[in-house]
PDB file of C-alpha atoms in Angstrom:
ATOM      1  CA  MET S 222      20.668 -57.190  -0.211  1.00 53.00           C
ATOM      2  CA  MET S 223      20.928 -56.898  -3.895  1.00 58.00           C
ATOM      3  CA  LYS S 224      20.561 -60.921  -4.162  1.00 72.00           C
ATOM      4  CA  LYS S 225      17.811 -60.868  -1.711  1.00 79.00           C
ATOM      5  CA  TYR S 226      15.562 -58.845  -4.060  1.00 87.00           C
ATOM      6  CA  LYS S 227      16.874 -59.954  -7.382  1.00 88.00           C
ATOM      7  CA  TRP S 228      13.728 -62.254  -8.040  1.00 90.00           C
ATOM      8  CA  THR S 229      11.295 -59.403  -7.067  1.00 92.00           C
ATOM      9  CA  LEU S 230      13.370 -57.111  -9.448  1.00 94.00           C
ATOM     10  CA  LEU S 231      13.018 -59.413 -12.283  1.00 94.00           C
ATOM     11  CA  ILE S 232       9.513 -60.274 -11.955  1.00 96.00           C
ATOM     12  CA  GLY S 233       8.887 -56.647 -11.370  1.00 96.00           C
ATOM     13  CA  CYS S 234      10.452 -55.559 -14.689  1.00 96.00           C
ATOM     14  CA  ILE S 235       8.616 -58.273 -16.725  1.00 97.00           C
ATOM     15  CA  VAL S 236       5.386 -56.899 -15.324  1.00 97.00           C
ATOM     16  CA  THR S 237       6.467 -53.368 -16.074  1.00 97.00           C
ATOM     17  CA  ALA S 238       7.333 -54.253 -19.631  1.00 97.00           C
ATOM     18  CA  LEU S 239       4.344 -56.483 -20.054  1.00 98.00           C
ATOM     19  CA  PRO S 240       2.088 -53.727 -21.689  1.00 98.00           C
ATOM     20  CA  MET S 241       4.735 -53.887 -24.648  1.00 98.00           C
ATOM     21  CA  LEU S 242       3.446 -57.324 -25.519  1.00 97.00           C
ATOM     22  CA  VAL S 243      -0.300 -56.339 -25.037  1.00 98.00           C
ATOM     23  CA  GLY S 244       0.562 -53.542 -27.223  1.00 97.00           C
ATOM     24  CA  LEU S 245       1.830 -55.585 -29.962  1.00 97.00           C
ATOM     25  CA  ILE S 246      -0.977 -57.916 -29.848  1.00 97.00           C
ATOM     26  CA  LEU S 247      -3.167 -54.970 -30.083  1.00 97.00           C
ATOM     27  CA  TRP S 248      -1.062 -53.092 -32.633  1.00 97.00           C
ATOM     28  CA  ASN S 249      -3.280 -53.184 -35.741  1.00 96.00           C
ATOM     29  CA  ARG S 250      -6.484 -52.281 -33.716  1.00 97.00           C
ATOM     30  CA  LEU S 251      -4.701 -49.096 -31.933  1.00 97.00           C
ATOM     31  CA  PRO S 252      -4.778 -45.808 -33.532  1.00 96.00           C
ATOM     32  CA  ASP S 253      -1.634 -43.888 -34.547  1.00 96.00           C
ATOM     33  CA  GLU S 254      -1.998 -41.617 -31.598  1.00 96.00           C
ATOM     34  CA  ILE S 255      -2.788 -42.774 -28.275  1.00 97.00           C
ATOM     35  CA  ALA S 256      -4.239 -40.669 -25.302  1.00 96.00           C
ATOM     36  CA  THR S 257      -1.491 -40.552 -22.507  1.00 94.00           C
ATOM     37  CA  HIS S 258      -2.825 -37.780 -20.177  1.00 89.00           C
ATOM     38  CA  PHE S 259      -6.100 -36.871 -18.884  1.00 88.00           C
ATOM     39  CA  GLY S 260      -7.526 -33.852 -17.071  1.00 79.00           C
ATOM     40  CA  SER S 261     -10.859 -33.554 -15.277  1.00 74.00           C
ATOM     41  CA  GLY S 262     -13.721 -35.688 -16.278  1.00 77.00           C
ATOM     42  CA  ASN S 263     -11.326 -38.099 -17.832  1.00 80.00           C
ATOM     43  CA  VAL S 264     -10.891 -35.866 -20.853  1.00 86.00           C
ATOM     44  CA  ALA S 265      -7.735 -36.576 -22.692  1.00 88.00           C
ATOM     45  CA  ASN S 266      -5.487 -33.467 -22.973  1.00 89.00           C
ATOM     46  CA  GLY S 267      -2.044 -35.009 -24.193  1.00 92.00           C
ATOM     47  CA  TRP S 268      -1.298 -37.662 -26.709  1.00 95.00           C
ATOM     48  CA  SER S 269       1.737 -40.011 -27.645  1.00 96.00           C
ATOM     49  CA  SER S 270       2.608 -41.898 -31.000  1.00 97.00           C
ATOM     50  CA  LYS S 271       1.632 -45.424 -30.861  1.00 97.00           C
ATOM     51  CA  PRO S 272       5.187 -46.563 -31.069  1.00 97.00           C
ATOM     52  CA  PHE S 273       6.077 -44.391 -27.773  1.00 97.00           C
ATOM     53  CA  ALA S 274       2.833 -45.340 -26.071  1.00 97.00           C
ATOM     54  CA  VAL S 275       3.746 -49.135 -26.423  1.00 98.00           C
ATOM     55  CA  PHE S 276       7.356 -49.361 -26.179  1.00 98.00           C
ATOM     56  CA  GLY S 277       8.536 -45.963 -24.736  1.00 97.00           C
ATOM     57  CA  ILE S 278       6.347 -45.639 -21.581  1.00 97.00           C
ATOM     58  CA  PRO S 279       6.954 -49.070 -20.280  1.00 97.00           C
ATOM     59  CA  GLY S 280      10.685 -48.795 -21.414  1.00 97.00           C
ATOM     60  CA  ILE S 281      11.086 -45.464 -19.209  1.00 97.00           C
ATOM     61  CA  MET S 282       9.263 -47.337 -16.269  1.00 97.00           C
ATOM     62  CA  VAL S 283      11.617 -50.255 -16.568  1.00 97.00           C
ATOM     63  CA  ALA S 284      14.708 -47.677 -16.248  1.00 97.00           C
ATOM     64  CA  VAL S 285      13.075 -46.186 -13.371  1.00 96.00           C
ATOM     65  CA  GLU S 286      12.522 -49.537 -11.739  1.00 96.00           C
ATOM     66  CA  LEU S 287      16.329 -50.404 -12.135  1.00 96.00           C
ATOM     67  CA  LEU S 288      17.452 -47.082 -10.995  1.00 95.00           C
ATOM     68  CA  LEU S 289      14.982 -47.117  -7.869  1.00 92.00           C
ATOM     69  CA  TYR S 290      16.656 -50.773  -7.265  1.00 93.00           C
ATOM     70  CA  PHE S 291      20.298 -49.615  -7.754  1.00 91.00           C
ATOM     71  CA  VAL S 292      19.726 -46.500  -5.407  1.00 90.00           C
ATOM     72  CA  THR S 293      18.000 -48.249  -2.637  1.00 90.00           C
ATOM     73  CA  THR S 294      20.398 -51.517  -2.725  1.00 88.00           C
ATOM     74  CA  ASN S 295      23.252 -49.093  -2.782  1.00 88.00           C
ATOM     75  CA  ASP S 296      22.045 -46.996   0.172  1.00 88.00           C
ATOM     76  CA  PRO S 297      24.814 -47.066   3.138  1.00 88.00           C
ATOM     77  CA  LYS S 298      21.921 -47.630   5.716  1.00 86.00           C
ATOM     78  CA  LYS S 299      20.158 -50.106   3.474  1.00 84.00           C
ATOM     79  CA  ARG S 300      19.855 -52.508   6.520  1.00 86.00           C
ATOM     80  CA  ASN S 301      17.504 -50.104   8.051  1.00 86.00           C
ATOM     81  CA  ILE S 302      15.029 -50.209   5.180  1.00 85.00           C
ATOM     82  CA  ASP S 303      11.865 -52.433   6.264  1.00 82.00           C
ATOM     83  CA  ASP S 304      11.660 -55.556   3.965  1.00 86.00           C
ATOM     84  CA  LYS S 305       7.939 -54.988   3.255  1.00 85.00           C
ATOM     85  CA  ILE S 306       8.687 -51.245   2.290  1.00 86.00           C
ATOM     86  CA  MET S 307      11.431 -52.293   0.142  1.00 88.00           C
ATOM     87  CA  ARG S 308       9.267 -54.750  -1.659  1.00 90.00           C
ATOM     88  CA  PHE S 309       6.568 -52.432  -2.030  1.00 89.00           C
ATOM     89  CA  CYS S 310       8.622 -49.834  -3.643  1.00 89.00           C
ATOM     90  CA  LEU S 311       9.837 -52.326  -6.164  1.00 92.00           C
ATOM     91  CA  TRP S 312       6.126 -53.118  -6.909  1.00 94.00           C
ATOM     92  CA  ILE S 313       4.912 -49.477  -7.154  1.00 93.00           C
ATOM     93  CA  ILE S 314       6.316 -49.119 -10.816  1.00 95.00           C
ATOM     94  CA  PRO S 315       4.952 -52.609 -12.036  1.00 96.00           C
ATOM     95  CA  VAL S 316       1.554 -51.956 -10.945  1.00 95.00           C
ATOM     96  CA  THR S 317       1.327 -48.483 -12.065  1.00 94.00           C
ATOM     97  CA  SER S 318       2.654 -49.613 -15.557  1.00 96.00           C
ATOM     98  CA  LEU S 319      -0.077 -52.199 -15.968  1.00 95.00           C
ATOM     99  CA  ILE S 320      -3.033 -49.997 -14.841  1.00 94.00           C
ATOM    100  CA  VAL S 321      -1.869 -46.836 -16.690  1.00 93.00           C
ATOM    101  CA  CYS S 322      -0.718 -48.423 -19.975  1.00 96.00           C
ATOM    102  CA  LEU S 323      -3.585 -50.874 -20.188  1.00 96.00           C
ATOM    103  CA  SER S 324      -6.083 -48.154 -19.302  1.00 95.00           C
ATOM    104  CA  CYS S 325      -4.749 -46.118 -22.042  1.00 96.00           C
ATOM    105  CA  TYR S 326      -4.990 -49.152 -24.399  1.00 97.00           C
ATOM    106  CA  GLY S 327      -8.620 -49.673 -23.295  1.00 96.00           C
ATOM    107  CA  ILE S 328      -9.503 -45.862 -24.027  1.00 95.00           C
ATOM    108  CA  ALA S 329      -7.845 -46.003 -27.395  1.00 96.00           C
ATOM    109  CA  LEU S 330      -9.987 -48.870 -28.390  1.00 96.00           C
ATOM    110  CA  GLY S 331     -13.173 -47.225 -27.078  1.00 94.00           C
ATOM    111  CA  ILE S 332     -13.560 -48.969 -23.802  1.00 94.00           C
ATOM    112  CA  PRO S 333     -15.114 -46.691 -21.257  1.00 91.00           C
ATOM    113  CA  VAL S 334     -12.205 -46.699 -18.815  1.00 92.00           C
ATOM    114  CA  ASP S 335     -12.664 -44.296 -15.747  1.00 93.00           C
ATOM    115  CA  ILE S 336      -8.805 -43.794 -15.228  1.00 90.00           C
ATOM    116  CA  GLY S 337      -9.372 -40.805 -12.893  1.00 89.00           C
ATOM    117  CA  PHE S 338     -11.122 -43.309 -10.455  1.00 93.00           C
ATOM    118  CA  LEU S 339      -8.161 -45.961 -11.048  1.00 93.00           C
ATOM    119  CA  VAL S 340      -5.665 -43.280 -10.297  1.00 90.00           C
ATOM    120  CA  ASN S 341      -7.134 -42.227  -7.065  1.00 92.00           C
ATOM    121  CA  ILE S 342      -7.673 -45.701  -5.698  1.00 94.00           C
ATOM    122  CA  LEU S 343      -4.087 -46.509  -6.735  1.00 93.00           C
ATOM    123  CA  ILE S 344      -2.783 -43.450  -4.901  1.00 90.00           C
ATOM    124  CA  GLY S 345      -5.145 -44.014  -1.831  1.00 93.00           C
ATOM    125  CA  ILE S 346      -3.768 -47.530  -1.312  1.00 93.00           C
ATOM    126  CA  MET S 347      -0.192 -46.365  -1.726  1.00 92.00           C
ATOM    127  CA  PHE S 348      -0.599 -43.733   1.006  1.00 92.00           C
ATOM    128  CA  ILE S 349      -2.567 -46.012   3.307  1.00 93.00           C
ATOM    129  CA  PHE S 350       0.127 -48.832   2.946  1.00 91.00           C
ATOM    130  CA  LEU S 351       2.879 -46.275   3.329  1.00 90.00           C
ATOM    131  CA  GLY S 352       1.224 -44.695   6.225  1.00 91.00           C
ATOM    132  CA  ASN S 353       0.895 -47.929   8.276  1.00 91.00           C
ATOM    133  CA  TYR S 354       4.767 -48.615   7.632  1.00 89.00           C
ATOM    134  CA  LEU S 355       6.358 -45.261   7.703  1.00 88.00           C
ATOM    135  CA  HIS S 356       6.812 -45.066  11.492  1.00 88.00           C
ATOM    136  CA  ARG S 357       8.735 -48.349  11.341  1.00 88.00           C
ATOM    137  CA  ILE S 358      11.420 -47.057   8.880  1.00 89.00           C
ATOM    138  CA  LYS S 359      14.650 -46.417  10.629  1.00 91.00           C
ATOM    139  CA  GLN S 360      17.303 -43.574   9.234  1.00 92.00           C
ATOM    140  CA  ASN S 361      18.103 -44.169   5.490  1.00 92.00           C
ATOM    141  CA  TYR S 362      18.984 -41.987   2.598  1.00 90.00           C
ATOM    142  CA  THR S 363      16.633 -43.627   0.227  1.00 89.00           C
ATOM    143  CA  VAL S 364      13.052 -44.208   1.778  1.00 89.00           C
ATOM    144  CA  GLY S 365      11.348 -41.791   4.062  1.00 89.00           C
ATOM    145  CA  ILE S 366      11.142 -38.149   4.980  1.00 91.00           C
ATOM    146  CA  LYS S 367      14.830 -37.363   4.283  1.00 91.00           C
ATOM    147  CA  LEU S 368      15.750 -33.704   5.565  1.00 92.00           C
ATOM    148  CA  PRO S 369      18.843 -32.587   7.198  1.00 93.00           C
ATOM    149  CA  TRP S 370      17.211 -32.439  10.706  1.00 92.00           C
ATOM    150  CA  THR S 371      15.897 -36.022  10.328  1.00 94.00           C
ATOM    151  CA  LEU S 372      18.987 -37.461   9.218  1.00 93.00           C
ATOM    152  CA  ASN S 373      20.947 -35.695  11.813  1.00 92.00           C
ATOM    153  CA  SER S 374      18.696 -36.779  14.621  1.00 94.00           C
ATOM    154  CA  GLU S 375      17.196 -40.252  15.367  1.00 93.00           C
ATOM    155  CA  GLU S 376      14.662 -38.974  17.578  1.00 95.00           C
ATOM    156  CA  ASN S 377      13.652 -36.239  15.270  1.00 95.00           C
ATOM    157  CA  TRP S 378      13.375 -38.953  12.467  1.00 96.00           C
ATOM    158  CA  ASN S 379      11.206 -41.070  14.577  1.00 95.00           C
ATOM    159  CA  ARG S 380       8.748 -38.321  15.768  1.00 95.00           C
ATOM    160  CA  THR S 381       8.580 -36.905  12.286  1.00 95.00           C
ATOM    161  CA  HIS S 382       7.631 -40.470  10.718  1.00 95.00           C
ATOM    162  CA  ARG S 383       5.173 -41.210  13.473  1.00 94.00           C
ATOM    163  CA  MET S 384       3.294 -38.007  12.647  1.00 93.00           C
ATOM    164  CA  ALA S 385       3.673 -38.557   8.896  1.00 93.00           C
ATOM    165  CA  SER S 386       2.172 -41.985   9.183  1.00 94.00           C
ATOM    166  CA  TRP S 387      -1.145 -40.596  10.271  1.00 92.00           C
ATOM    167  CA  LEU S 388      -1.051 -37.915   7.681  1.00 92.00           C
ATOM    168  CA  PHE S 389      -0.295 -40.404   4.874  1.00 92.00           C
ATOM    169  CA  VAL S 390      -3.174 -42.767   6.020  1.00 93.00           C
ATOM    170  CA  ILE S 391      -5.719 -39.769   6.229  1.00 92.00           C
ATOM    171  CA  CYS S 392      -4.375 -38.704   2.678  1.00 90.00           C
ATOM    172  CA  GLY S 393      -4.922 -42.139   1.179  1.00 93.00           C
ATOM    173  CA  LEU S 394      -8.442 -42.346   2.632  1.00 94.00           C
ATOM    174  CA  LEU S 395      -9.208 -38.973   1.016  1.00 92.00           C
ATOM    175  CA  PHE S 396      -7.953 -40.312  -2.406  1.00 92.00           C
ATOM    176  CA  ILE S 397     -10.179 -43.144  -2.028  1.00 94.00           C
ATOM    177  CA  VAL S 398     -13.156 -41.017  -1.147  1.00 93.00           C
ATOM    178  CA  ASN S 399     -12.232 -38.481  -4.226  1.00 91.00           C
ATOM    179  CA  ALA S 400     -12.129 -41.635  -6.524  1.00 91.00           C
ATOM    180  CA  PHE S 401     -15.976 -41.058  -6.620  1.00 92.00           C
ATOM    181  CA  PHE S 402     -15.857 -37.380  -6.976  1.00 87.00           C
ATOM    182  CA  GLN S 403     -12.538 -36.710  -8.617  1.00 84.00           C
ATOM    183  CA  PHE S 404     -11.791 -33.077  -7.607  1.00 83.00           C
ATOM    184  CA  GLU S 405      -8.619 -31.898  -9.093  1.00 77.00           C
ATOM    185  CA  ALA S 406      -7.848 -29.902  -5.912  1.00 75.00           C
ATOM    186  CA  MET S 407      -7.287 -33.245  -4.096  1.00 76.00           C
ATOM    187  CA  TYR S 408      -3.763 -33.480  -5.998  1.00 75.00           C
ATOM    188  CA  PHE S 409      -2.588 -30.250  -4.375  1.00 78.00           C
ATOM    189  CA  ALA S 410      -3.478 -31.787  -1.145  1.00 73.00           C
ATOM    190  CA  VAL S 411      -0.400 -34.039  -1.619  1.00 76.00           C
ATOM    191  CA  LEU S 412       1.896 -31.154  -1.705  1.00 78.00           C
ATOM    192  CA  LEU S 413       0.260 -29.951   1.715  1.00 78.00           C
ATOM    193  CA  PHE S 414       0.684 -33.580   3.289  1.00 77.00           C
ATOM    194  CA  ALA S 415       4.128 -33.435   2.193  1.00 79.00           C
ATOM    195  CA  PHE S 416       5.008 -29.907   3.529  1.00 87.00           C
ATOM    196  CA  ILE S 417       3.506 -30.505   6.996  1.00 91.00           C
ATOM    197  CA  PRO S 418       6.085 -33.148   8.267  1.00 92.00           C
ATOM    198  CA  GLY S 419       8.924 -30.938   6.963  1.00 91.00           C
ATOM    199  CA  VAL S 420       7.500 -28.060   9.097  1.00 93.00           C
ATOM    200  CA  TYR S 421       7.185 -30.308  12.182  1.00 94.00           C
ATOM    201  CA  SER S 422      10.733 -31.734  11.568  1.00 94.00           C
ATOM    202  CA  TYR S 423      12.077 -28.226  11.609  1.00 94.00           C
ATOM    203  CA  ILE S 424      10.119 -27.128  14.565  1.00 94.00           C
ATOM    204  CA  LEU S 425      11.622 -30.268  16.411  1.00 94.00           C
ATOM    205  CA  TYR S 426      15.136 -29.227  15.429  1.00 94.00           C
ATOM    206  CA  LYS S 427      14.621 -25.689  16.676  1.00 93.00           C
ATOM    207  CA  LYS S 428      13.683 -27.205  19.993  1.00 92.00           C
ATOM    208  CA  GLY S 429      16.854 -29.239  20.058  1.00 91.00           C
ATOM    209  CA  ILE S 430      15.506 -32.452  19.041  1.00 87.00           C
TER     210      ILE S 430
END
């Protein structure tokens, strides 16, 4: 399995690190401090030094990409992970790195980037994609809703993931709509949508499923 995805990993790491090259090209134009965290209304509320923004953040994301690859490809039940889901997981970090880092560069250069809109769209697409494939995922220890009850029962796993699929799609659509309104409360909905499948799985467990 490791050899199967080696090119996906290599290209993904290159894309993840690409903001370093862009940052070097823009180095003399970028300010010493770059806004890297934003609150409501796209107002910056967190800054990083230029070296950390250009090298540190993409570097951390490359490390996360490698860790994700290592953990997933060493899952004892890795054969149960759907191929499309695996490739999707390996592309989440690269796409996020490009969008987030380049948006921060743009804002630092005075370009009016609506980062709240981009983040909501990105999260929305991610949830919709996962929702469409979540019900196809078989039991494994890396991808999916990994609870003691889902890992102990294949039927519990399947039912929980079928229900979660619908929730993820709905959540994704809400995020895309929220891109135009950007209500901060929407981010708390993620916790709710993550909590419901766990409760449902536990109820199934108590019923002996």
